CSV table of C-alpha atoms and ligand atoms in Angstrom, one decimal:
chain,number,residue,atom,x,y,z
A,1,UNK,CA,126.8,82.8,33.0
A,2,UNK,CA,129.6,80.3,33.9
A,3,UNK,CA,131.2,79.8,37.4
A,4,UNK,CA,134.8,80.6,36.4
A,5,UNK,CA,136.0,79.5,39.8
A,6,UNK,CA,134.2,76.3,39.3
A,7,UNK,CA,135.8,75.5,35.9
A,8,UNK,CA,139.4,76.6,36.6
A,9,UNK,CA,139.4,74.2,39.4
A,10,UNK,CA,139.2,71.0,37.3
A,11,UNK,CA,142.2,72.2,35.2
A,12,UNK,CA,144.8,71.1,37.6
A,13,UNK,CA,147.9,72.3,35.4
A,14,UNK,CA,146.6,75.9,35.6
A,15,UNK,CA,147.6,76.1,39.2
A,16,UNK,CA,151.2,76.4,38.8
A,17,UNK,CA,154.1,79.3,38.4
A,18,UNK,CA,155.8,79.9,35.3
A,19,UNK,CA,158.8,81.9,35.7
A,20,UNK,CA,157.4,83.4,38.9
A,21,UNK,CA,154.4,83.9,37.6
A,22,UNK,CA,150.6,82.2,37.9
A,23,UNK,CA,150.5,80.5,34.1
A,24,UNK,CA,148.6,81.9,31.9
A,25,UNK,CA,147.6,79.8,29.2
A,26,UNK,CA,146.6,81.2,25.9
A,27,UNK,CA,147.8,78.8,23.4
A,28,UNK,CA,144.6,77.2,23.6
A,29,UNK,CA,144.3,76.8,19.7
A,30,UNK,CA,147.5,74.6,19.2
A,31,UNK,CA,146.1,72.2,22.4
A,32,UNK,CA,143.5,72.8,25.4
A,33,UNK,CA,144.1,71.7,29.1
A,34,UNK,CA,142.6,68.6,30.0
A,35,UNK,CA,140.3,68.6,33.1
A,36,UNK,CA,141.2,66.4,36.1
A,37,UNK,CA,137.9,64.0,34.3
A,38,UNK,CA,139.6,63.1,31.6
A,39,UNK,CA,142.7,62.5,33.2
A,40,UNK,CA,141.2,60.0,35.7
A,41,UNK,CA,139.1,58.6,32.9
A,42,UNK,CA,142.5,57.6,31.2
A,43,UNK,CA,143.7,56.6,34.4
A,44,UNK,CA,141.2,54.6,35.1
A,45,UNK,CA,140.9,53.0,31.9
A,46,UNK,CA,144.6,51.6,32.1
A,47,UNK,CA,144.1,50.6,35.8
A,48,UNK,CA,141.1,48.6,35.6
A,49,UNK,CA,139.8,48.2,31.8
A,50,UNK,CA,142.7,47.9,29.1
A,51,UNK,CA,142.3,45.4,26.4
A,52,UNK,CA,141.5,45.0,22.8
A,53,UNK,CA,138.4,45.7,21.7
A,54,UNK,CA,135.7,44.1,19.5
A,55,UNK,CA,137.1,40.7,19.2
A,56,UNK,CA,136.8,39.6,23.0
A,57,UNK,CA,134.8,37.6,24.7
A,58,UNK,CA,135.7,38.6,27.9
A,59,UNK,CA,135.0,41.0,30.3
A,60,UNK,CA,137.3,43.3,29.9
A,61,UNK,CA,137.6,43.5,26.2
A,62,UNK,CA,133.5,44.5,26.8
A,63,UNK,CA,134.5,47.2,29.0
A,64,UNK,CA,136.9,48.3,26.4
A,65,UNK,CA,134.1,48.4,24.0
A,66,UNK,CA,132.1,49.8,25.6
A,67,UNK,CA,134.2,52.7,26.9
A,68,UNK,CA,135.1,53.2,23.1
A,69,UNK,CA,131.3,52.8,21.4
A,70,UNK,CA,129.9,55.1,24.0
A,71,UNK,CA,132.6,57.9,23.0
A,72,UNK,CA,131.2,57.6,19.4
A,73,UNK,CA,128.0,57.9,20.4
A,74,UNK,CA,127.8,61.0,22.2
A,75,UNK,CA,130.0,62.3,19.5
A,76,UNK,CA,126.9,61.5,17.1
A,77,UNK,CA,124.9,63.5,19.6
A,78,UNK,CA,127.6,66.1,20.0
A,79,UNK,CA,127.7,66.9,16.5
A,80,UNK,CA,123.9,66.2,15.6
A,81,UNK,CA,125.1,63.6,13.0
A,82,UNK,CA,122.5,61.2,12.1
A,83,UNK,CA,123.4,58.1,13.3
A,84,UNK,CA,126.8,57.3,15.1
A,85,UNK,CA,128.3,54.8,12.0
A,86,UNK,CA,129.2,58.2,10.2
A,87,UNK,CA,131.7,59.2,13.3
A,88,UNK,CA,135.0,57.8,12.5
A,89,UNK,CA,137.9,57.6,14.7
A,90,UNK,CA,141.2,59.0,13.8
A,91,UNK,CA,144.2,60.5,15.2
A,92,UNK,CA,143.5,63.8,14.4
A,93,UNK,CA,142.4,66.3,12.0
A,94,UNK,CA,145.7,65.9,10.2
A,95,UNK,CA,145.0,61.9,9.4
A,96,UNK,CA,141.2,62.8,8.8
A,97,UNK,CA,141.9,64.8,5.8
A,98,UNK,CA,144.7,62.7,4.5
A,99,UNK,CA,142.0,60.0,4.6
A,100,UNK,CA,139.2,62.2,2.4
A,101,UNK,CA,141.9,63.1,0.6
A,102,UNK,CA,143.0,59.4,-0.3
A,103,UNK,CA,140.7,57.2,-0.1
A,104,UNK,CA,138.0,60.1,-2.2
A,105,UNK,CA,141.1,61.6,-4.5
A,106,UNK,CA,141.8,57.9,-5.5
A,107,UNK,CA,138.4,57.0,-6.7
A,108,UNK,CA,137.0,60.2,-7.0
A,109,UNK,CA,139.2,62.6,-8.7
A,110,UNK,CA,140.0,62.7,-12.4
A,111,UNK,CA,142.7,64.5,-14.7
A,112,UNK,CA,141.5,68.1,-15.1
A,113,UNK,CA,139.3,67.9,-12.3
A,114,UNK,CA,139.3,70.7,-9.6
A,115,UNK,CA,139.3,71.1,-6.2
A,116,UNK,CA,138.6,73.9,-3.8
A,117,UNK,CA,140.8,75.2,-0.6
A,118,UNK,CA,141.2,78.5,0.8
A,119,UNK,CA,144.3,80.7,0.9
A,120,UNK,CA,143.5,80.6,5.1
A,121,UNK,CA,144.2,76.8,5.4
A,122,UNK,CA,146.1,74.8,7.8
A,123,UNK,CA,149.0,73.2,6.1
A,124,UNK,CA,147.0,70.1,7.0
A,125,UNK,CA,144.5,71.1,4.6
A,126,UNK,CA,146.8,72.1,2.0
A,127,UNK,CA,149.3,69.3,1.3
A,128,UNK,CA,147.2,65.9,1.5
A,129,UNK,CA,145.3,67.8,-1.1
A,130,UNK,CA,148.7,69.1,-3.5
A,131,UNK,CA,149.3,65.3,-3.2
A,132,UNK,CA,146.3,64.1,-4.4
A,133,UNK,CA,145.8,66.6,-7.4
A,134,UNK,CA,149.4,66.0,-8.1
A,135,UNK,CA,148.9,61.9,-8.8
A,136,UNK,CA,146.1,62.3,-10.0
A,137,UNK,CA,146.5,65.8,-12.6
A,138,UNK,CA,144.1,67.1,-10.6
A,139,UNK,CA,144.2,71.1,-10.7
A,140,UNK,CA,144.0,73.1,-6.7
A,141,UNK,CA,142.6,76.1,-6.3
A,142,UNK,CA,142.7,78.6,-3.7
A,143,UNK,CA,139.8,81.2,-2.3
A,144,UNK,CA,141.8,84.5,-1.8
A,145,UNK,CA,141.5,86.0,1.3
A,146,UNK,CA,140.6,90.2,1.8
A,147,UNK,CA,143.5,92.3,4.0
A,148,UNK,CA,140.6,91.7,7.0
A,149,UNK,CA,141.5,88.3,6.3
A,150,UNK,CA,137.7,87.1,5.0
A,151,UNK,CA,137.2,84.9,2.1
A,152,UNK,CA,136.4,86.6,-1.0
A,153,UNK,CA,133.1,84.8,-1.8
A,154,UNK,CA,132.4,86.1,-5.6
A,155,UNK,CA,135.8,85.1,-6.1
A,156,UNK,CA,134.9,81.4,-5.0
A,157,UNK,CA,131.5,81.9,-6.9
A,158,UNK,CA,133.5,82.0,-10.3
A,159,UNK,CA,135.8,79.3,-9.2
A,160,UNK,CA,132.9,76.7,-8.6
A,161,UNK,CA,132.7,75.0,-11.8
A,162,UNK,CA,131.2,71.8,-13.2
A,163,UNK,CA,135.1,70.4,-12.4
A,164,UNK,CA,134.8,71.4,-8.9
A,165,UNK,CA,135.2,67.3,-6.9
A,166,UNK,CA,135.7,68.7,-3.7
A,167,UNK,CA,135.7,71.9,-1.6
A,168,UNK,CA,138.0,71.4,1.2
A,169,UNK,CA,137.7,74.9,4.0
A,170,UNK,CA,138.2,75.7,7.5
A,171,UNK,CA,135.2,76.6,9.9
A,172,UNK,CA,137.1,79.0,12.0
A,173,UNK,CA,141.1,80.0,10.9
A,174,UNK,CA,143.6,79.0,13.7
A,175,UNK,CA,145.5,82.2,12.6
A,176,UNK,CA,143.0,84.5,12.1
A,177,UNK,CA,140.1,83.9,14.2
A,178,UNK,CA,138.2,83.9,11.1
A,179,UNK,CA,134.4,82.4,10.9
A,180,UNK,CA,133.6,81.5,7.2
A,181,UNK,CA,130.2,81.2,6.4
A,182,UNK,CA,130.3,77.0,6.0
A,183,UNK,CA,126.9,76.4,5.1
A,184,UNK,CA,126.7,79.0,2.7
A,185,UNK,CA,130.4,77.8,0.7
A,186,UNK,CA,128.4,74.2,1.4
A,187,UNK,CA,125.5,75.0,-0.3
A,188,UNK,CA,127.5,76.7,-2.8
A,189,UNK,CA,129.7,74.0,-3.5
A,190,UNK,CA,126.6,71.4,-3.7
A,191,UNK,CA,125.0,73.0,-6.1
A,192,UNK,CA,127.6,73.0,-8.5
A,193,UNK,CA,127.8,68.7,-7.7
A,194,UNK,CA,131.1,68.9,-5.7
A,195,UNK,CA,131.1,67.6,-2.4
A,196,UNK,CA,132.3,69.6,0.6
A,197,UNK,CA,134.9,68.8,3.6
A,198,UNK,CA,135.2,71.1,6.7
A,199,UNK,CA,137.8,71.7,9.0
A,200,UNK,CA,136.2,72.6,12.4
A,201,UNK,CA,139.6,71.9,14.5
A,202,UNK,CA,139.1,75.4,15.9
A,203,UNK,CA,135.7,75.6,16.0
A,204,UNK,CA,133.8,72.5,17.3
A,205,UNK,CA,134.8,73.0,20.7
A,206,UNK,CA,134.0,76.6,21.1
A,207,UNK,CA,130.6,77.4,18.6
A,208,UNK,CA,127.4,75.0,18.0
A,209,UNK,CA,127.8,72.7,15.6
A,210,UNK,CA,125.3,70.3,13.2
A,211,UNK,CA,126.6,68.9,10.8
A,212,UNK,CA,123.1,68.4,8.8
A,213,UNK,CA,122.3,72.3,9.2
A,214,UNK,CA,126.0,72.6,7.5
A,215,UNK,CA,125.0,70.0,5.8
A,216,UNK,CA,128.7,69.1,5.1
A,217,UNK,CA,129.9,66.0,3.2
A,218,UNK,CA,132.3,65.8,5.8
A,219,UNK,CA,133.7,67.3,8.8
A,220,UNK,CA,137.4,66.9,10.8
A,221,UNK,CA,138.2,67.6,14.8
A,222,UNK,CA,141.0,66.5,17.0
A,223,UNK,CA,140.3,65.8,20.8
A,224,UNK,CA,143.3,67.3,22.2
A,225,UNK,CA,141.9,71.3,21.0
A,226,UNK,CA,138.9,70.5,23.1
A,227,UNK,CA,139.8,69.1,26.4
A,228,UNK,CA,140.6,65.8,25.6
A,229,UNK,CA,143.6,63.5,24.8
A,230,UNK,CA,146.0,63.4,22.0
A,231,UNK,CA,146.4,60.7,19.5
A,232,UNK,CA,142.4,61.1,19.2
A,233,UNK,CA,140.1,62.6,16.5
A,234,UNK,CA,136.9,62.6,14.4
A,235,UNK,CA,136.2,62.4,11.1
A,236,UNK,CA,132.7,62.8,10.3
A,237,UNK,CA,131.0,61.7,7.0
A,238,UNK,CA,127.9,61.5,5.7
A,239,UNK,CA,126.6,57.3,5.2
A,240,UNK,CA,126.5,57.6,1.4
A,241,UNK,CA,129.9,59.4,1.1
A,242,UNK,CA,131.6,56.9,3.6
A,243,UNK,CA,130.3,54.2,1.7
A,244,UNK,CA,130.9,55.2,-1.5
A,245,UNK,CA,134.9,55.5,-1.3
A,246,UNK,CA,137.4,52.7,-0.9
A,247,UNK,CA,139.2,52.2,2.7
A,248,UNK,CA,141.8,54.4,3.6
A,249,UNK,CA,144.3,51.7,5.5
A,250,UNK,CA,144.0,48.1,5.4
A,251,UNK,CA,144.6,45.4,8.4
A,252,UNK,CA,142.8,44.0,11.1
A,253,UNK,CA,139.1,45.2,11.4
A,254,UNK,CA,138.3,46.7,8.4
A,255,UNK,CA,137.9,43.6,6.9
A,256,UNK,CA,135.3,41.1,6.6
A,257,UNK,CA,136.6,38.3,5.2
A,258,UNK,CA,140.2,37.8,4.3
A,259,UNK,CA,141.0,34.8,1.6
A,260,UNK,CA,144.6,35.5,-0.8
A,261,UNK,CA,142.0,35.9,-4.2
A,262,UNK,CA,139.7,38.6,-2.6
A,263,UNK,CA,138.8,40.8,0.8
A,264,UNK,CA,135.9,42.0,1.7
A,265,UNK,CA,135.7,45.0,3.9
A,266,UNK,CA,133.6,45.6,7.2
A,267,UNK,CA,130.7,47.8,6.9
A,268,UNK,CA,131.6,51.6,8.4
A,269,UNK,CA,132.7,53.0,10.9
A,270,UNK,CA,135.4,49.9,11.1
A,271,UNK,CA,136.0,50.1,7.6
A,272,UNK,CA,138.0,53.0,7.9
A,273,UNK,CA,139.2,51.9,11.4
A,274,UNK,CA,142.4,49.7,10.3
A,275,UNK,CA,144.2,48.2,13.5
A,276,UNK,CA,144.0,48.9,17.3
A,277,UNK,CA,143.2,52.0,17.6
A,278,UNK,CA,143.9,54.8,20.9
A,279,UNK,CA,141.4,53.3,23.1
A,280,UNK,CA,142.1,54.9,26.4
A,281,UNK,CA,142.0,58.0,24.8
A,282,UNK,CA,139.3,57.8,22.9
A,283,UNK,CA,137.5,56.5,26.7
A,284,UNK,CA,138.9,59.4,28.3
A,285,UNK,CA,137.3,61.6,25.0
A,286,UNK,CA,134.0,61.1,26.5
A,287,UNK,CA,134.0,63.3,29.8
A,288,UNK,CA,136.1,66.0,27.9
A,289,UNK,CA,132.6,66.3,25.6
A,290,UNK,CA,130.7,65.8,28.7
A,291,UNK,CA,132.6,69.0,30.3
A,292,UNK,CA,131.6,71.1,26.8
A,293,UNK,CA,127.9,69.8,27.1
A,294,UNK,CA,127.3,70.7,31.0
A,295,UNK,CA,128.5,74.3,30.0
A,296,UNK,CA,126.7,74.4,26.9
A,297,UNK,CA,128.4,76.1,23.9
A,298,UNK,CA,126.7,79.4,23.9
A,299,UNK,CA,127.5,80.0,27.4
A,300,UNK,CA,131.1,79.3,26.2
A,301,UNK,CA,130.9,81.0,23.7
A,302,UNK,CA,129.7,84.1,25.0
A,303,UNK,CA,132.3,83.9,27.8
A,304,UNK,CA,135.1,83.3,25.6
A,305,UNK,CA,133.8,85.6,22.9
A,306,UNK,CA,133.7,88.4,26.0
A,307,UNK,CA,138.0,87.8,26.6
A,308,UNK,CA,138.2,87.7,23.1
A,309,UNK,CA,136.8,91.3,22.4
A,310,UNK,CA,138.7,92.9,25.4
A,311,UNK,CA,141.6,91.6,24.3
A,312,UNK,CA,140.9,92.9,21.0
A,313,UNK,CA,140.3,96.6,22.0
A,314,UNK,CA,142.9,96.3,24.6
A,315,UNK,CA,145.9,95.3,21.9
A,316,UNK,CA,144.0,98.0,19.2
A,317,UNK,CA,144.7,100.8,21.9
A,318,UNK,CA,148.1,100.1,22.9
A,319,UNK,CA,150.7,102.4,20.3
A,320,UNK,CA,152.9,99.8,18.3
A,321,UNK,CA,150.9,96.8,17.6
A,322,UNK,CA,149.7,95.9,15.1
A,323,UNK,CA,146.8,93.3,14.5
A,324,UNK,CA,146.8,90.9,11.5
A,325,UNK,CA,143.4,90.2,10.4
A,326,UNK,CA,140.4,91.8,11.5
A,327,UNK,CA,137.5,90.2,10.5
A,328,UNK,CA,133.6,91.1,11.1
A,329,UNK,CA,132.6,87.7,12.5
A,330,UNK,CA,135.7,86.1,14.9
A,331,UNK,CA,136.0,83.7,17.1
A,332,UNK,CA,138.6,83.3,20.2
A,333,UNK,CA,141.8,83.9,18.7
A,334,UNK,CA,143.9,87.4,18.2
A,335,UNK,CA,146.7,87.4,16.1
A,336,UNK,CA,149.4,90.7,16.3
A,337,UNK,CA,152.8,91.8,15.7
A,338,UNK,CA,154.6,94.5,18.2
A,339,UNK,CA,156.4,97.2,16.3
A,340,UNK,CA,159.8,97.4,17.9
A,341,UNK,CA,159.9,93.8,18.7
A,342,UNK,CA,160.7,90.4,16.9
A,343,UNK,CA,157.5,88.4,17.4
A,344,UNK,CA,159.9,85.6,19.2
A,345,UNK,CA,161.3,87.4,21.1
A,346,UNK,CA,157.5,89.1,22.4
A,347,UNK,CA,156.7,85.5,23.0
A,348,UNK,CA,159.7,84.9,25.1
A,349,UNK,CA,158.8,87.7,26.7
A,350,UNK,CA,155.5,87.3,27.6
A,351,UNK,CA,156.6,83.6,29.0
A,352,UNK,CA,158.9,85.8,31.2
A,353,UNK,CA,155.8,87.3,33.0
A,354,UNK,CA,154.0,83.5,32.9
A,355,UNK,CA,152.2,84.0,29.6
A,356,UNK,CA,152.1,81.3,26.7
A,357,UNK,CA,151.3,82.2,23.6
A,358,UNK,CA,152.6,80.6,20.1
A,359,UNK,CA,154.6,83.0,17.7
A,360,UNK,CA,155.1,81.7,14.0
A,361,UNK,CA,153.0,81.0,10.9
A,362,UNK,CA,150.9,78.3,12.6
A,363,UNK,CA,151.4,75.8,9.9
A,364,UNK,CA,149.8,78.6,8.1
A,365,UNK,CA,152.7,79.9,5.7
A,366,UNK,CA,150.9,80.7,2.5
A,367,UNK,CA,148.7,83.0,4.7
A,368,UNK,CA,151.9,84.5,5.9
A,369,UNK,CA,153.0,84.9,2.5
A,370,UNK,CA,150.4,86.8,1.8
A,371,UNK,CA,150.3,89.7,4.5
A,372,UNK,CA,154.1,89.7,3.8
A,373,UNK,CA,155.4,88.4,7.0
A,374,UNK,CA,157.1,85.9,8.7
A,375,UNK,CA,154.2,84.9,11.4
A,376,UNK,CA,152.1,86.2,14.5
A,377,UNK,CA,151.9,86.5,18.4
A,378,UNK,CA,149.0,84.6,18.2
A,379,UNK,CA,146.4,84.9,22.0
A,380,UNK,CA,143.6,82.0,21.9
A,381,UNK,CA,141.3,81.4,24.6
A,382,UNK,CA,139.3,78.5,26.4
A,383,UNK,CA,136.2,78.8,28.8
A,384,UNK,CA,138.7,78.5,31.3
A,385,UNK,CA,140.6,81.8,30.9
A,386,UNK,CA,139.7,84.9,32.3
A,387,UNK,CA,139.4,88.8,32.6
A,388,UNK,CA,142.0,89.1,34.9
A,389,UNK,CA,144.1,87.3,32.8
A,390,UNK,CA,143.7,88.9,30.1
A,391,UNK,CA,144.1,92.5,31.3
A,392,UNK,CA,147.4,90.9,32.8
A,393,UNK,CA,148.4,90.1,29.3
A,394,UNK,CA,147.4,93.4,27.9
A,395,UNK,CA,149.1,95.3,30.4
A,396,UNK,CA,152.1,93.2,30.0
A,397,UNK,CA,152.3,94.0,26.2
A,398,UNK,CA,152.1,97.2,27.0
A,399,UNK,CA,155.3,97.2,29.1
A,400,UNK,CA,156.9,95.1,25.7
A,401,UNK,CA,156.2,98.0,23.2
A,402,UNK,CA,156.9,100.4,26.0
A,403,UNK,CA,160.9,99.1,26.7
B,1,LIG,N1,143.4,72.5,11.1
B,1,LIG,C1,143.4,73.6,11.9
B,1,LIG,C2,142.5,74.7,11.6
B,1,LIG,C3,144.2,73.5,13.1
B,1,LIG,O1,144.2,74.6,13.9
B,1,LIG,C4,145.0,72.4,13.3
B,1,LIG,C5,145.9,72.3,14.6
B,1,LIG,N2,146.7,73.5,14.7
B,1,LIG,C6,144.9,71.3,12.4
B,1,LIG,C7,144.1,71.4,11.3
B,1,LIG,C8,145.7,70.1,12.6
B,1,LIG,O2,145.3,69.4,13.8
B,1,LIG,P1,146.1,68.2,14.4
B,1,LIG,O3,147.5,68.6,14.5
B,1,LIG,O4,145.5,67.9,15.7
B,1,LIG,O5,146.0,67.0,13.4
């Protein structure tokens, strides 16, 4: 059991009005709240430690470094990868996928080869990929997705071929709330020699993650989606597949030596860690991951799973919503559509009554497509939301449909 009290009172920006209303937040899938930690972490890090990092010899530049080396540490430990070199830092998920895509596209993929997304993806996971197969006459192909908004798994079973370079899926769907079996498409995928790239934006911060039980080539976060700062993410890969594909950018640290005739590059993580990167952020990374670990992840889980299914029933009772996708296993996020009401405008008015939520396709547009709509009211939750809030939220939809 969490101490809800506890938790809500490190999340300073929760204790405000929004149109004279206590704030509810509930767009916790396009960007948490950052705990008052992480905000004096970053505070502290401009106050007392900025500098560049790695090529000092003074103490401040070691501060630096260290503030920076220890973040990629516990996000070894965080993840269960195997040793901390195969944690990259990156600005987000976005850049971490354009950076598989890239840097394993170029060397990797061939004319006629294949690889694998789903018909659920983030456009980030869509369009570095179109790119690639476009230069390189590379062919994409798409998992359907049922009406429940599941992947169709035999379908994906006869699209695995000997082609197949690269399976490319999401762990949870930021529209749907969907949880696709990973290690299963993984295993899948392995077996028929591709190599496999998950997107666990929506899922590393709110269900236990390993890597090597996924077993996953590769794996993408951002920090801001789990209490931490923008401008910060992860890009996880195993040794052998970091080292076997060319850099992504070139500049300062990624290089070992630099003559006109011929560079050689820096072994990884810095190999794919061109130019100064966000170091106060990626300090102020660490007690965000520090808050997730002293909760533990099935306790937040369980908690957030808990608002989740109440606010499922809740919206499934109420005459004149509908839900868009309904899958078996979910996690924290409830997509709908109000009958009698444009879904901006039932955003605008749940803001009216101090509720956020985010109404659109959620850089999800081909999934859009598919149901035959425009986009979603879309709820997400954080451990730091609660049952009060959403019955509030429920009972305020209700007075929406109701007008
Ligand atoms: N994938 C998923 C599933 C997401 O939810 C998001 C953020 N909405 C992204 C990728 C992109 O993340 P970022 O904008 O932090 O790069």
């Amino acid at each position: 059991m969490i101490d809800i009290n506890a938790i809500r009172e490190q999340f300073p920006v929760l204790h405000q009005e929004v149109n004279g209303h206590p704030l509810v937040y509930f767009d916790n899938a396009a960007t948490s709240q950052k705990p008052q930690r992480v905000i004096d972490a970053l505070l502290h890090y401009y106050r007392f430690d900025n500098s560049n990092i790695h090529r000092g010899v003074h103490t401040l530049a070691d501060r630096a470094t260290e503030g920076f080396e220890d973040t990629r540490k516990l996000l070894a430990r965080f993840i269960n990868a195997a040793e901390s070199e195969e944690v990259i830092f990156t600005k987000g998920t976005t850049e971490g996928i354009n950076l598989v895509a890239q840097s394993f596209g170029r060397s990797m993929l061939r004319q006629g080869d294949e690889v694998i997304i789903s018909a659920m993806e983030h456009h980030s996971n869509i369009v570095p990929w179109q790119m690639i197969c476009q230069e390189k006459g590379a062919v994409l192909k798409v998992i359907p997705v049922s009406p429940e908004g599941e992947l169709l798994m035999d379908e994906y079973a006869r699209q695995l071929s000997p082609k197949t370079r690269m399976v490319s899926i999401v762990h949870v769907s930021n529209t749907l709330g969907t949880v696709n079996p990973v290690k299963k498409i993984t295993e899948m995928a392995h077996e028929a020699g591709a190599k496999v790239l998950i997107d666990a934006a929506q899922s590393v911060g709110h269900l236990p993650l390993d890597v090597q039980e996924i077993d996953c080539d590769f794996l993408v976060f951002s920090a801001h989606k789990i209490y931490g700062p923008t401008g910060v993410g992860v890009l996880y890969g195993k040794r052998a597949e970091l080292e076997a594909i060319p850099p992504y950018q070139g500049g300062g640290s990624m290089i070992r030596d630099v003559h006109f005739e011929k560079t050689t590059y820096n072994d990884i993580p810095y190999k794919f860690e061109a130019g100064t990167p966000t170091i106060g952020e990626v300090v102020a990374f660490k007690p965000a991951i520090e808050f997730i670990n002293e909760l533990g992840k099935p306790a937040i889980h369980a908690h957030e799973d808990q608002l989740f299914r109440r606010a499922m029933e809740g919206l499934k009772a109420i005459p004149g919503v509908q839900l868009v996708g309904t899958p078996a296993e979910a996690s924290g996020i409830v997509s709908f559509l109000l009958e009698n009401t444009h879904l901006f405008d039932t955003g605008m008015l749940l803001d009216a009554r101090g509720i956020a939520v985010r109404t659109g396709h959620h850089c999800t547009q081909p999934l859009m497509e598919l149901y035959g709509i425009e986009g979603t009211c879309r709820a997400s939750f954080a451990v730091y939301n609660t049952v009060e809030e959403v019955d509030y939220f429920l009972e305020s939809v209700e007075k929406i449909t109701s007008r």
